[in-house]
Amino acid sequence: MTAADTNAPDPAAAFVSPLATRARAALDAAAKDLVALSHAISADPELAYTEVRAAARCADLLERGGLAVERGAYGLPTAFAARVGSHGPHLVVCAEYDALPGVGHACGHNAIAASAVGAGLALAAVAEDAGLRVTVLGTPAEESGGGKVDLIRAGALAGVDFAMMVHPSPFDDFATPGLAIEEWEVVCTGRASHASFAPHLGRNALDGVVAGYTALAMLRQHLAPWQQVHGVITEGGQAPNVVPERAAASYYLRAATHEELEELRRRARACLEGAAVATGTTVDIRTVGHVYDPVRAHPGLVATFAAACEALGRPYTPDPAGSEMGGSTDFGNVSRLVPAIHADMAVHSWPAVNHQPEFAAACITPVGDQTMLEGAAAMALTALAVAADPSIIATGAR
Ligand SMILES: [Zn+2]
Ligand SMILES: [Zn+2]
């Protein structure tokens, strides 16, 4: 689906209203601080569930902007909720700020955080007059774990009417499909022995892991489009002269639907169990964190967001090759519960893509900073359009 496929009321009036002008002025006034926030988080990467400094940086700026900030919200030490507004539709803007092992902020979550804070500061200036309740929700652990699922289970979406977030990307895609994903920790257990003196008494756990990895690599040819499995070997033994008793791998399984994910689970499990039988080892497969749902983009929000970008002088720029992007997000689980948009916004980095070091750099260039600010502005304008015309989120199949 593209933004053009949807029908929504003409929101243009809300984009040029006095409220919109005030919101944009508030954003302009905060622009320098937002760029500094984005760069500071980028320079100080923290992994899932340990984003102490990133969460504090966001919370501090929101507090200075007049929002009521609850740190460690919903029982998660690195979550926060910053609230403003007393009546009207309730918007949640998700701020991600976790980094990746080895490549730091190569997914640009620093810019996501700054855009979300920017939207919060822009809307704080007008929420009461616009009739809008806004919560900027600090959501830890997107790259691994699934902090949004923890937050949902703790009640963070209770009474919420719609949700938004933006994500830096090589190209625009305001209706990202997002794949379901499940993470597996796989441990093979064999028997240690002297690799030369008595190899026949050993059972090689590394062989179990390697055979499983190879079987999965062969399985790939026969998977449906967007059924994916990829992994890394995380433990492979201690020394060549000791038959490895324990070896381990980490895999991600992805699919476009829950049904296809279930089928992939069965087939992947058969690969790993077959490898264990072949090598005389045993295999333990453990699910890590939460299963992420595919993303459901709300057509009314997608159309309104695209129109907001147009009004900002930032036309929609999808991949000219027309390819759909993969990837997964725990925002998918949010999108199953409330009308939602996860807008991928171009930082014009191609051929640098998310999870490459070059992409981390692209997210803190002047172009990356501008995208971050435009994401904040587009979310604020979209929210004002919904406040002016709540039918945007009341209509439209999800
Ligand atoms: Zn990522
Ligand atoms: Zn990401």
PDB file of C-alpha atoms and ligand atoms in Angstrom, residues 96 107 109 112 142-143 167 354-355, ligand 2:
ATOM      1  CA  GLU A  96      12.917   4.393  20.739  1.00  0.00           C
ATOM      2  CA  CYS A 107      19.381   1.951  13.152  1.00  0.00           C
ATOM      3  CA  HIS A 109      17.025   5.302  17.048  1.00  0.00           C
ATOM      4  CA  ILE A 112      13.530   8.466  16.479  1.00  0.00           C
ATOM      5  CA  GLU A 142      13.153  -2.485  20.167  1.00  0.00           C
ATOM      6  CA  GLU A 143      16.179  -4.181  18.596  1.00  0.00           C
ATOM      7  CA  HIS A 167      12.017   5.814  11.768  1.00  0.00           C
ATOM      8  CA  ASN A 354      19.982   0.403   8.544  1.00  0.00           C
ATOM      9  CA  HIS A 355      22.400  -1.647  10.692  1.00  0.00           C
TER      10      HIS A 355
HETATM   11 ZN    ZN B   2      15.105   0.484  14.151  1.00  0.00          ZN
END
